[in-house]
Coordinates of C-alpha atoms in Angstrom, one line a residue:
X1 CA 26.7 11.9 -12.6
X2 CA 23.6 11.9 -9.9
X3 CA 23.0 8.6 -8.1
X4 CA 19.6 7.3 -9.0
X5 CA 19.4 6.6 -4.8
X6 CA 20.2 10.8 -4.5
X7 CA 17.7 12.1 -6.1
X8 CA 14.7 9.9 -4.8
X9 CA 15.7 10.7 -1.2
X10 CA 15.8 13.9 -2.0
X11 CA 12.6 14.0 -3.0
X12 CA 11.6 11.7 -0.1
X13 CA 12.7 14.4 2.5
X14 CA 11.6 17.0 0.3
X15 CA 7.9 15.5 0.4
X16 CA 7.9 14.3 4.6
X17 CA 9.3 17.8 4.8
X18 CA 6.1 19.9 3.0
X19 CA 3.2 16.6 4.6
X20 CA 1.2 17.5 7.3
X21 CA 2.7 16.1 10.6
X22 CA 0.1 13.1 11.8
X23 CA -1.7 11.9 14.9
X24 CA 0.0 8.5 15.2
X25 CA -1.7 5.9 17.6
X26 CA -1.9 1.3 17.9
X27 CA -3.7 -1.0 18.2
X28 CA -2.5 -4.3 19.7
X29 CA -3.9 -6.7 18.0
X30 CA -5.5 -10.7 18.5
X31 CA -2.1 -12.5 18.1
X32 CA -0.5 -9.5 20.2
X33 CA 0.7 -7.9 17.3
X34 CA 1.5 -4.0 18.1
X35 CA 0.0 -2.3 14.5
X36 CA 0.6 2.3 14.4
X37 CA -1.8 3.8 12.2
X38 CA -1.7 7.9 11.3
X39 CA -4.4 10.1 11.0
X40 CA -5.0 13.5 9.5
X41 CA -8.2 15.7 10.2
X42 CA -9.8 17.2 6.8
X43 CA -8.9 21.3 6.0
X44 CA -10.5 23.6 8.1
X45 CA -11.7 25.7 5.2
X46 CA -13.4 22.7 3.1
X47 CA -16.7 20.7 4.2
X48 CA -15.5 17.5 6.1
X49 CA -16.9 14.7 4.2
X50 CA -18.3 12.4 6.1
X51 CA -16.5 8.9 4.5
X52 CA -12.5 8.9 6.0
X53 CA -10.1 7.4 3.4
X54 CA -7.8 4.5 4.6
X55 CA -4.6 3.5 3.2
X56 CA -2.0 0.8 3.0
X57 CA 1.2 1.2 1.5
X58 CA 3.8 -1.4 -0.3
X59 CA 6.8 -3.2 0.3
X60 CA 9.3 -1.5 1.7
X61 CA 7.7 1.5 2.5
X62 CA 5.5 2.8 4.8
X63 CA 2.4 5.5 5.5
X64 CA 4.9 8.1 5.5
X65 CA 6.6 7.1 2.3
X66 CA 4.3 5.6 -0.3
X67 CA 1.7 8.3 1.0
X68 CA 1.8 11.6 2.7
X69 CA 6.0 12.5 0.5
X70 CA 3.7 11.6 -2.4
X71 CA 1.0 14.3 -1.9
X72 CA -1.9 12.0 -1.6
X73 CA -3.0 13.2 2.5
X74 CA -2.7 16.4 1.3
X75 CA -4.6 16.2 -2.2
X76 CA -7.3 13.9 0.1
X77 CA -7.3 16.2 3.3
X78 CA -7.8 19.8 0.7
X79 CA -10.7 17.6 -0.5
X80 CA -12.0 17.2 3.1
X81 CA -11.3 13.4 3.8
X82 CA -10.3 12.4 6.7
X83 CA -6.8 10.5 6.1
X84 CA -5.6 7.2 8.4
X85 CA -3.0 5.2 7.3
X86 CA -2.2 1.7 8.5
X87 CA 1.9 0.9 8.5
X88 CA 1.5 -3.2 7.8
X89 CA 3.1 -4.5 10.3
X90 CA 6.9 -5.2 10.3
X91 CA 7.1 -2.5 8.2
X92 CA 7.3 1.7 9.5
X93 CA 6.5 1.8 13.2
X94 CA 4.7 -1.3 13.1
X95 CA 6.3 -4.2 15.4
X96 CA 9.0 -6.5 13.6
X97 CA 9.6 -9.9 14.2
X98 CA 12.0 -12.4 11.4
X99 CA 9.0 -15.5 11.9
X100 CA 7.4 -14.8 8.4
X101 CA 4.7 -17.0 10.5
X102 CA 3.2 -13.5 11.3
X103 CA 3.0 -12.4 8.0
X104 CA 1.7 -13.1 4.9
X105 CA -1.1 -10.0 3.5
X106 CA -4.6 -12.1 4.7
X107 CA -3.0 -11.4 8.6
X108 CA -2.1 -8.0 7.1
X109 CA -5.7 -8.0 5.8
X110 CA -6.8 -8.1 9.8
X111 CA -4.8 -6.2 11.0
X112 CA -6.7 -4.0 8.4
X113 CA -9.7 -4.1 9.5
X114 CA -8.8 -3.8 12.8
X115 CA -7.7 -0.3 12.5
X116 CA -11.2 0.1 10.5
X117 CA -12.6 -1.4 13.3
X118 CA -11.5 1.7 15.7
X119 CA -12.8 3.9 13.8
X120 CA -16.0 2.8 14.8
X121 CA -17.7 4.7 11.0
X122 CA -20.2 2.8 9.1
X123 CA -18.4 3.4 6.0
X124 CA -14.7 3.8 4.5
X125 CA -13.2 3.9 1.2
X126 CA -9.9 2.6 0.6
X127 CA -7.3 2.4 -1.1
X128 CA -3.4 0.4 -1.3
X129 CA -0.5 0.3 -4.0
X130 CA 1.1 -3.0 -4.8
X131 CA 1.3 -5.1 -2.0
X132 CA -1.4 -3.4 -0.2
X133 CA -3.4 -3.5 -3.3
X134 CA -3.7 -7.3 -2.8
X135 CA -3.7 -6.2 1.5
X136 CA -7.1 -4.2 0.4
X137 CA -8.7 -6.7 -2.3
X138 CA -8.3 -9.1 0.5
X139 CA -10.3 -7.1 3.8
X140 CA -12.5 -5.5 0.9
X141 CA -13.8 -8.8 0.6
X142 CA -14.7 -9.4 4.1
X143 CA -15.0 -5.9 5.6
X144 CA -18.7 -4.8 4.6
X145 CA -17.8 -1.2 5.7
X146 CA -15.4 -0.6 2.5
X147 CA -17.6 1.6 0.0
X148 CA -14.8 2.0 -2.4
X149 CA -11.9 0.5 -3.3
X150 CA -9.4 2.1 -4.9
X151 CA -5.8 -0.6 -6.2
X152 CA -3.5 0.2 -7.8
X153 CA 0.4 -0.9 -8.7
X154 CA -0.9 -4.7 -9.8
X155 CA -2.6 -6.2 -12.6
X156 CA -3.2 -10.3 -14.2
X157 CA -0.8 -11.2 -11.3
X158 CA -4.2 -11.1 -9.4
X159 CA -6.6 -13.0 -10.9
X160 CA -3.4 -15.1 -12.7
X161 CA -0.8 -16.0 -9.9
X162 CA -3.0 -15.4 -6.9
X163 CA -1.5 -11.9 -5.5
X164 CA 1.5 -9.4 -6.2
X165 CA 3.0 -11.1 -9.7
X166 CA 5.4 -13.2 -8.9
X167 CA 6.0 -14.5 -12.1
X168 CA 8.0 -10.9 -11.7
X169 CA 8.8 -10.8 -8.3
X170 CA 10.0 -13.6 -7.1
X171 CA 9.4 -14.1 -2.8
X172 CA 12.5 -16.1 -2.3
X173 CA 14.3 -14.4 -4.9
X174 CA 13.4 -11.2 -2.6
X175 CA 14.0 -13.1 0.6
X176 CA 18.0 -13.5 -0.5
X177 CA 17.9 -10.4 -1.1
X178 CA 17.4 -8.8 2.5
X179 CA 19.2 -11.5 4.1
X180 CA 22.9 -11.5 1.9
X181 CA 25.9 -10.4 3.4
X182 CA 26.9 -8.6 0.3
X183 CA 25.0 -6.6 -2.1
X184 CA 27.0 -6.0 -4.5
X185 CA 26.4 -10.4 -5.7
X186 CA 22.6 -9.8 -5.8
X187 CA 20.9 -8.9 -9.7
X188 CA 20.9 -4.7 -10.1
X189 CA 17.0 -4.9 -9.6
X190 CA 17.1 -6.6 -6.2
X191 CA 20.6 -4.3 -5.5
X192 CA 18.0 -1.3 -5.8
X193 CA 15.4 -2.9 -3.9
X194 CA 18.1 -3.0 -1.2
X195 CA 19.6 0.1 -1.4
X196 CA 16.3 2.4 -0.8
X197 CA 14.8 -0.3 1.3
X198 CA 18.0 1.1 3.7
X199 CA 17.0 4.4 2.6
X200 CA 13.7 5.0 4.5
X201 CA 14.8 2.2 7.4
X202 CA 13.3 -0.6 6.5
X203 CA 14.1 -4.0 8.6
X204 CA 15.3 -6.2 6.0
X205 CA 14.5 -9.5 9.0
X206 CA 10.9 -8.5 9.2
X207 CA 10.8 -7.8 5.1
X208 CA 13.0 -10.9 4.1
X209 CA 9.9 -13.1 6.5
X210 CA 7.5 -11.7 4.2
X211 CA 9.0 -12.0 1.3
X212 CA 9.0 -15.9 2.2
X213 CA 5.1 -15.3 3.0
X214 CA 3.6 -13.6 -0.5
X215 CA 0.1 -14.4 -0.7
X216 CA -1.1 -16.7 -4.2
X217 CA -4.4 -18.1 -3.0
X218 CA -6.3 -15.7 -5.0
X219 CA -9.3 -13.3 -4.2
X220 CA -12.7 -14.2 -4.0
X221 CA -13.9 -10.9 -6.3
X222 CA -16.9 -11.5 -5.9
X223 CA -17.8 -10.8 -2.4
X224 CA -16.4 -7.7 -3.2
X225 CA -19.6 -4.8 -3.4
X226 CA -17.2 -1.5 -3.6
X227 CA -17.3 0.1 -6.5
X228 CA -13.7 -0.2 -7.4
X229 CA -10.7 2.1 -9.6
X230 CA -7.7 -0.6 -10.5
X231 CA -4.4 2.6 -11.6
X232 CA -1.6 1.7 -13.0
X233 CA 1.7 3.0 -14.5
X234 CA 1.4 2.4 -18.4
X235 CA 5.1 0.6 -17.8
X236 CA 4.8 -1.0 -14.2
X237 CA 5.8 -4.6 -14.6
X238 CA 4.5 -5.4 -11.7
X239 CA 0.7 -4.0 -12.9
X240 CA 1.3 -5.5 -16.6
X241 CA -2.4 -6.4 -18.2
X242 CA -4.3 -4.7 -15.2
X243 CA -7.3 -4.6 -17.2
X244 CA -7.6 -8.1 -16.7
X245 CA -8.1 -7.5 -12.7
X246 CA -10.2 -4.6 -13.2
X247 CA -13.1 -7.2 -15.8
X248 CA -12.4 -9.3 -12.8
X249 CA -14.0 -7.7 -10.1
X250 CA -17.5 -7.1 -10.1
X251 CA -18.0 -2.8 -10.8
X252 CA -14.6 -1.6 -11.5
X253 CA -13.2 0.6 -13.8
X254 CA -9.7 1.1 -14.8
X255 CA -7.4 4.2 -15.4
X256 CA -3.5 4.3 -17.0
X257 CA -1.2 6.6 -16.0
X258 CA 2.4 7.8 -17.4
X259 CA 4.8 5.3 -14.9
X260 CA 6.7 2.4 -13.9
X261 CA 6.4 0.2 -10.6
X262 CA 7.4 3.3 -8.5
X263 CA 7.1 6.3 -10.2
X264 CA 3.2 6.0 -10.9
X265 CA 1.7 7.0 -7.5
X266 CA 3.6 10.6 -7.8
X267 CA 2.6 11.3 -11.3
X268 CA -0.4 14.6 -10.3
X269 CA -3.0 12.3 -12.9
X270 CA -2.4 9.6 -9.7
X271 CA -3.6 11.9 -7.7
X272 CA -6.2 13.1 -8.8
X273 CA -8.0 10.1 -10.4
X274 CA -7.7 8.8 -6.8
X275 CA -9.2 11.7 -5.4
X276 CA -12.2 12.1 -8.2
X277 CA -13.0 8.5 -8.1
X278 CA -13.1 9.1 -4.0
X279 CA -15.5 12.3 -4.3
X280 CA -17.4 11.2 -7.0

């Protein structure tokens, strides 16, 4: 029998091999942390769109794994978009730290806004997934440059518990999973998450620190002026009842695609819905 993680690794590696190579840079934000971001230009044969798309990934992964390996970057550049992906602190090429005080989605939202400022453009479209959706919602509530907003992999938990649904994913349990000496003692779902994080080269102390700093303070939806898309997999336990989130936002529509939390983002219907929403 094939190891499922081996299959996932093969898919990620194939996706990364097919993805265009970005221009990568860093910015040192106000607390001294170095944040990495990646940029792709529109395909030369299509008319460029004036509004860049900024992408924010979820927990354990980074821009390249979340967005590039799953085809979103290629789909957006083919539609004439400049694409900028931000590696959240503690993830990807951004600076690491085991200190929970340096994490939390509000802090990451300030990092995201620092990158948006560097782009020196009047407007951006912003898309996030899972933890990246919480970051993007918080940023959009403070950043008037966000023209359109996509939030994926989240649902009623944002409204009812104030962030990523900790009823399904407890932060303390998650932190312990990344600090445990013996992963075989963990619940099966935590074993799988830890194994995936190890596969993509994630920094365990940083992940544990972020898990202990998960945002539960809610989002001021009334401050979000962007037209928004809520998109979720129909079998995603972290995005149950996404209509509750869409209804809480002033100007949002909802799209469901087939898949769970890990597979919905790879669904061509997910990519198509995002590209169409940002194009129209």
